[in-house]
């Protein structure tokens, strides 16, 4: 039997995502009520610019006083889509203190202060849901928190930023340089006027922190995530990747160590084999590959950003939280019981592709091989091309630690026969 008194929802932010949330709440009101067991009512919308026309939203619902809105006391759920650290953090905390559960899409805040927010939610017996914070419409957080709760996740490997995937895909498919591909992404609206958060890996790093924390039941903060951007990736790197049967993606990688006592989280460009499922993810799409003991290999794929896809994830959380309100229950909170050590990047073990500019004369390869051997880095393959006294040497290693590889590169730079290190890239997804 459906309850007639509506559940009241406060919306913080009414931009691309917020306006879609409001639209879907209105146009799908009957379906949402049937799925929840009670109608949902948009009780207020907090914005910075109240004079802007917002189609489908009654003007009396608009307010610039977000604090007063979340303090009303009659609000059941606060939906936060304003982003950033403040005032979002204070508003979410205030919402819990005044009786509301929260649905958020704020990856930066959750990566930095997720543990503290979960603690406040638990203190007040309220829900904190954030499916939309990672990979847009793709159901990912709920499967990790709930569907795989009885399994042991060992690795999460994914493309979690559509802008960077679009740029790298263009470079791969057309031979374009980085700047040319970025300009096209900007013209099409995939890249912001300032694309730093995307191309330097900050956005993906925040998502990696959230995913690692959930997957490994360990608190992982943004500062724990190694981050490397993709602005130095060149057309020559793609040519080298193709010779190896690979392509290049900006990956978020969260791994459990072989001994099970520590985890790592990192974001960086990497070569992956064309046979790997992530290699075929094109354009601005996202995909996340999950490896676990019992389930084996799973892949989640779909649009990772945009108003409608992100709003879909928000509404999914809204339905779940509203159902919990009606039943007097709460959903899963933070699970950090494992408290595993988060290891630094220097301890990460992977393969490497190193391109060196060297003198084209006898003995160079032997010198280079000796340096690798002295630092305990085993060479898998070597390719050398030379002309007019100059040459390029491409070395692909077996698995080695990041610290060992860095020591190797520093020693190589000291050789008189090595003119420079053209590029270093990790090889993943084997």
XYZ file of C-alpha atoms in Angstrom:
430
model
C 0.000 0.000 0.000
C 1.408 3.352 -1.026
C 1.918 6.098 1.522
C 0.217 9.325 0.466
C 2.423 11.767 2.386
C 5.351 12.611 0.108
C 9.012 12.305 0.946
C 10.584 15.730 0.616
C 13.789 16.265 -1.374
C 16.085 19.286 -1.266
C 18.305 19.811 -4.302
C 21.633 21.610 -3.858
C 22.763 22.809 -7.270
C 20.789 23.118 -10.475
C 23.376 23.016 -13.239
C 23.668 20.358 -15.929
C 23.150 17.467 -13.510
C 20.831 19.153 -11.019
C 18.426 20.359 -13.697
C 18.216 16.815 -15.098
C 17.511 15.432 -11.631
C 14.657 17.919 -11.208
C 13.305 17.144 -14.680
C 13.276 13.387 -14.129
C 11.688 13.769 -10.695
C 8.854 15.707 -12.353
C 8.342 13.735 -15.572
C 8.715 10.299 -13.929
C 6.935 11.196 -10.695
C 4.348 8.407 -10.914
C 6.913 5.724 -11.701
C 9.213 6.889 -8.913
C 6.335 6.861 -6.435
C 5.391 3.313 -7.470
C 8.979 2.091 -7.100
C 9.524 3.794 -3.753
C 6.115 3.241 -2.186
C 5.452 6.954 -1.637
C 5.508 10.089 -3.761
C 8.620 12.264 -3.762
C 8.322 16.021 -3.706
C 10.948 18.559 -4.716
C 10.778 20.840 -1.662
C 13.499 23.362 -2.508
C 16.373 24.068 -4.896
C 19.460 25.966 -3.716
C 21.303 27.924 -6.426
C 23.833 30.742 -6.683
C 22.042 32.677 -9.454
C 18.320 32.821 -8.657
C 17.364 34.996 -11.653
C 18.256 32.359 -14.229
C 15.231 30.746 -15.884
C 14.922 27.077 -14.920
C 12.296 25.345 -16.981
C 9.979 23.055 -15.058
C 10.981 24.330 -11.604
C 8.537 26.587 -9.772
C 10.159 29.906 -8.889
C 9.013 29.635 -5.261
C 11.234 26.564 -4.837
C 14.385 28.507 -5.709
C 16.559 29.818 -2.887
C 20.092 31.103 -2.429
C 20.135 30.074 1.233
C 21.283 26.466 1.046
C 21.970 26.324 4.780
C 18.408 27.286 5.670
C 17.093 24.708 3.197
C 18.992 21.771 4.735
C 18.112 22.955 8.248
C 14.343 22.943 7.666
C 13.815 19.702 9.559
C 11.114 18.376 7.227
C 13.550 17.363 4.472
C 13.930 13.608 4.016
C 16.734 13.554 1.438
C 19.277 16.161 0.351
C 20.712 15.728 -3.142
C 24.092 17.488 -3.417
C 25.365 18.201 -6.939
C 27.227 21.475 -6.416
C 30.683 19.868 -6.246
C 33.840 21.117 -4.561
C 34.843 20.848 -0.921
C 33.082 23.802 0.648
C 30.286 24.649 1.190
C 29.326 21.102 0.185
C 31.002 19.463 3.197
C 29.304 21.749 5.717
C 25.939 21.467 3.983
C 26.050 17.657 3.957
C 27.044 17.525 7.621
C 24.258 19.972 8.485
C 21.755 17.876 6.551
C 22.608 14.791 8.631
C 22.348 16.805 11.852
C 18.852 17.971 10.872
C 17.453 14.571 9.999
C 18.070 14.169 6.257
C 19.885 11.444 4.365
C 22.190 12.520 1.540
C 22.768 11.564 -2.084
C 25.925 13.108 -3.531
C 27.860 13.157 -6.809
C 30.853 14.899 -5.209
C 33.914 12.756 -5.972
C 36.451 15.338 -4.772
C 34.813 15.677 -1.355
C 34.265 11.950 -0.892
C 37.870 11.166 -1.861
C 39.139 13.704 0.677
C 36.655 13.427 3.552
C 34.542 10.347 2.897
C 35.413 8.727 6.232
C 34.384 11.798 8.223
C 31.108 12.149 6.315
C 30.283 8.481 6.825
C 30.959 8.913 10.547
C 28.480 11.804 10.812
C 25.886 9.869 8.785
C 26.253 6.866 11.095
C 26.083 9.055 14.206
C 22.700 10.370 13.102
C 21.415 7.121 11.616
C 21.224 8.423 8.058
C 22.289 7.245 4.593
C 25.144 8.570 2.460
C 24.908 7.305 -1.138
C 27.168 8.413 -4.013
C 26.846 6.166 -7.051
C 27.091 9.214 -9.339
C 30.521 10.169 -7.972
C 32.269 7.534 -10.096
C 31.646 6.631 -13.758
C 28.352 8.472 -14.299
C 25.471 6.165 -15.145
C 27.508 2.965 -14.809
C 26.353 0.923 -11.784
C 29.675 0.385 -10.040
C 29.696 1.521 -6.417
C 26.590 -0.443 -5.467
C 27.898 -3.694 -7.025
C 31.186 -3.233 -5.145
C 29.468 -2.348 -1.850
C 26.631 -4.881 -2.084
C 26.763 -7.437 -4.919
C 30.430 -8.300 -4.265
C 30.234 -7.901 -0.477
C 30.757 -11.626 -0.047
C 33.686 -11.807 -2.449
C 37.333 -10.732 -2.253
C 38.195 -8.060 -4.826
C 41.839 -8.113 -5.869
C 42.011 -5.534 -8.624
C 40.004 -2.674 -10.092
C 41.326 -1.412 -13.427
C 39.421 1.221 -15.338
C 38.915 4.145 -17.650
C 37.020 6.554 -15.411
C 37.351 9.867 -17.280
C 35.574 10.337 -20.598
C 37.493 13.443 -21.658
C 40.880 11.754 -21.502
C 39.596 8.641 -23.217
C 38.200 10.745 -26.066
C 41.544 12.508 -26.514
C 43.626 9.328 -26.433
C 41.181 7.535 -28.736
C 41.518 10.361 -31.284
C 45.297 10.220 -31.066
C 45.172 6.466 -31.608
C 42.645 6.360 -34.455
C 43.723 9.452 -36.428
C 47.396 9.946 -35.574
C 46.629 13.398 -34.164
C 48.917 15.025 -31.628
C 47.809 15.706 -28.060
C 46.964 19.393 -28.586
C 44.996 18.716 -31.763
C 42.933 16.030 -30.039
C 42.377 18.266 -27.005
C 41.165 21.099 -29.242
C 38.607 18.766 -30.822
C 37.450 17.550 -27.399
C 37.004 21.164 -26.297
C 35.073 22.096 -29.452
C 32.709 19.154 -28.932
C 32.140 20.018 -25.262
C 33.931 16.985 -23.838
C 36.746 19.082 -22.336
C 36.339 22.107 -20.075
C 37.921 25.450 -20.935
C 40.484 24.528 -18.275
C 40.979 20.772 -18.734
C 43.583 20.399 -15.976
C 41.448 18.264 -13.649
C 40.899 15.750 -16.434
C 44.179 15.630 -18.382
C 46.422 15.796 -15.300
C 44.523 12.913 -13.686
C 43.021 14.719 -10.676
C 39.462 13.649 -11.540
C 40.464 10.020 -12.071
C 42.567 10.011 -8.882
C 39.574 11.047 -6.766
C 37.541 8.225 -8.289
C 40.382 5.764 -7.718
C 40.467 6.676 -4.024
C 36.740 5.997 -3.695
C 36.917 2.701 -5.602
C 39.952 1.438 -3.680
C 38.340 2.225 -0.337
C 35.184 0.311 -1.199
C 36.887 -2.601 -2.969
C 39.469 -3.280 -0.256
C 37.510 -2.216 2.873
C 40.314 0.222 3.671
C 40.393 3.987 4.000
C 42.107 5.396 0.921
C 42.347 9.172 0.616
C 43.121 11.245 -2.442
C 46.633 11.888 -1.092
C 47.265 8.124 -1.143
C 46.736 7.902 -4.905
C 49.736 8.225 -7.227
C 48.808 10.554 -10.085
C 50.411 11.141 -13.456
C 48.736 13.090 -16.275
C 48.650 12.352 -19.997
C 49.867 15.636 -21.469
C 53.243 14.130 -22.396
C 51.772 11.259 -24.435
C 52.830 11.642 -28.080
C 51.974 10.221 -31.487
C 55.325 8.401 -31.307
C 54.149 6.641 -28.130
C 51.085 5.391 -29.984
C 53.273 4.191 -32.860
C 55.379 2.223 -30.371
C 52.264 0.846 -28.718
C 50.917 -0.384 -32.057
C 54.188 -2.190 -32.764
C 53.606 -4.077 -29.503
C 49.958 -4.826 -30.304
C 48.819 -2.273 -27.717
C 47.025 1.035 -27.338
C 47.310 3.726 -24.641
C 44.693 4.588 -22.018
C 44.679 6.750 -18.889
C 43.935 4.143 -16.247
C 42.854 4.150 -12.624
C 44.386 1.039 -11.057
C 43.622 -0.223 -7.553
C 45.371 -3.444 -6.521
C 45.709 -5.741 -3.549
C 49.283 -6.948 -2.983
C 50.021 -10.634 -3.530
C 50.474 -11.162 0.236
C 47.105 -9.509 0.900
C 48.566 -7.106 3.472
C 48.631 -3.887 1.454
C 46.991 -2.093 -1.463
C 47.975 0.507 -4.026
C 45.983 3.085 -5.956
C 47.339 4.945 -8.966
C 46.377 6.880 -12.080
C 48.632 7.161 -15.117
C 48.801 6.518 -18.880
C 49.603 2.917 -19.753
C 49.913 0.650 -22.741
C 47.366 -2.170 -22.730
C 47.113 -5.087 -25.190
C 44.518 -4.725 -27.941
C 43.119 -8.054 -26.717
C 42.168 -6.553 -23.348
C 38.479 -5.502 -23.072
C 39.440 -1.959 -22.042
C 41.344 -1.435 -25.311
C 38.071 -1.327 -27.257
C 36.489 1.418 -25.113
C 36.172 4.330 -27.533
C 35.241 7.993 -27.446
C 34.090 9.514 -24.159
C 32.929 6.211 -22.666
C 34.071 4.734 -19.355
C 34.697 1.114 -18.420
C 35.907 -0.563 -15.242
C 37.364 -4.065 -15.057
C 37.009 -5.826 -11.683
C 38.881 -9.005 -10.710
C 37.796 -10.988 -7.661
C 38.336 -14.452 -6.173
C 34.890 -15.943 -6.664
C 33.393 -13.877 -9.496
C 36.504 -13.815 -11.638
C 36.581 -10.980 -14.164
C 33.725 -8.494 -14.525
C 33.501 -5.385 -16.709
C 31.174 -2.416 -16.264
C 30.776 -0.172 -19.341
C 28.798 2.901 -20.331
C 28.641 6.716 -20.508
C 30.712 8.135 -17.662
C 29.578 11.752 -17.608
C 26.925 14.175 -18.799
C 23.704 15.492 -17.328
C 21.350 12.608 -18.072
C 23.723 9.691 -17.292
C 24.834 11.248 -14.002
C 21.260 12.143 -13.086
C 20.287 8.517 -13.698
C 22.788 7.421 -11.038
C 21.553 10.129 -8.654
C 17.941 9.026 -9.067
C 18.891 5.401 -8.497
C 20.402 6.405 -5.163
C 17.394 8.583 -4.379
C 15.035 5.639 -4.830
C 17.199 3.428 -2.582
C 17.487 6.055 0.150
C 13.755 6.822 0.058
C 12.947 3.119 0.401
C 15.230 2.993 3.425
C 13.436 6.000 4.954
C 10.088 4.278 4.597
C 11.315 1.035 6.173
C 13.187 2.818 8.968
C 16.475 1.286 7.897
C 19.774 2.492 6.485
C 21.877 1.047 3.721
C 25.553 0.046 3.889
C 27.872 2.633 5.367
C 31.646 2.791 5.347
C 33.412 -0.569 5.493
C 37.044 -0.023 6.503
C 37.528 -3.002 8.815
C 40.477 -4.414 6.812
C 42.598 -1.304 7.458
C 45.249 -2.451 4.975
C 48.436 -0.470 4.426
C 48.374 1.778 1.360
C 51.786 1.284 -0.245
C 53.671 4.035 -2.113
C 54.174 3.975 -5.869
C 57.793 2.896 -5.497
C 56.630 -0.569 -4.430
C 54.310 -1.082 -7.408
C 55.493 -3.846 -9.734
C 54.658 -3.729 -13.439
C 56.204 -3.849 -16.919
C 57.756 -0.801 -18.584
C 58.299 0.493 -22.107
C 61.336 2.822 -22.259
C 62.414 4.724 -25.370
C 66.017 6.025 -25.356
C 67.890 8.333 -27.732
C 71.411 6.902 -27.989
C 74.609 7.172 -30.027
C 74.660 4.856 -33.038
C 77.867 2.986 -32.367
C 78.997 -0.465 -31.195
C 78.650 -1.343 -27.524
C 75.713 0.921 -26.696
C 73.243 -1.934 -26.259
C 75.661 -3.769 -23.989
C 76.090 -0.678 -21.797
C 72.350 -0.179 -21.505
C 71.736 -3.854 -20.741
C 74.390 -3.754 -18.014
C 72.657 -0.817 -16.292
C 69.327 -2.677 -16.290
C 71.004 -5.788 -14.861
C 72.797 -3.821 -12.136
C 69.442 -2.493 -10.902
C 67.722 -5.868 -11.005
C 65.436 -5.032 -13.920
C 65.078 -7.864 -16.417
C 64.729 -6.997 -20.111
C 62.026 -8.712 -22.169
C 62.638 -7.241 -25.629
C 64.901 -4.632 -27.262
C 64.459 -2.841 -30.584
C 67.144 -0.552 -32.066
C 67.095 1.765 -35.080
C 69.961 4.017 -36.139
C 70.930 6.600 -38.752
C 73.655 9.259 -39.161
C 75.281 8.599 -35.800
C 72.055 8.747 -33.783
C 69.755 5.897 -32.803
C 66.667 5.021 -30.812
C 66.574 2.102 -28.434
C 63.232 0.750 -27.229
C 63.373 -1.529 -24.186
C 60.426 -3.477 -22.788
C 61.051 -4.939 -19.345
C 59.685 -7.861 -17.425
C 57.890 -6.908 -14.229
C 59.897 -4.614 -11.951
C 59.205 -2.207 -9.109
C 58.769 1.480 -9.831
C 61.681 2.263 -7.494
C 64.004 -0.113 -9.372
C 62.981 1.350 -12.713
C 63.561 4.913 -11.495
C 67.043 3.958 -10.331
C 67.732 2.388 -13.708
C 66.652 5.495 -15.590
C 68.790 7.768 -13.403
C 71.832 5.593 -14.157
C 71.043 5.522 -17.887
C 71.005 9.324 -17.999
C 74.614 9.319 -16.775
C 75.876 7.253 -19.711
C 77.738 9.278 -22.359
C 76.134 7.179 -25.063
C 72.562 7.950 -23.925
C 71.438 11.281 -25.361
C 68.126 11.313 -23.543
C 65.087 9.371 -22.324
C 62.365 10.003 -24.897
C 59.543 8.336 -22.993
C 58.718 5.910 -20.199
C 55.346 4.180 -20.062
C 53.934 1.375 -17.979
C 52.447 -1.709 -19.618
C 49.284 -3.018 -17.918
C 46.387 -5.373 -18.448
C 48.221 -8.601 -19.116
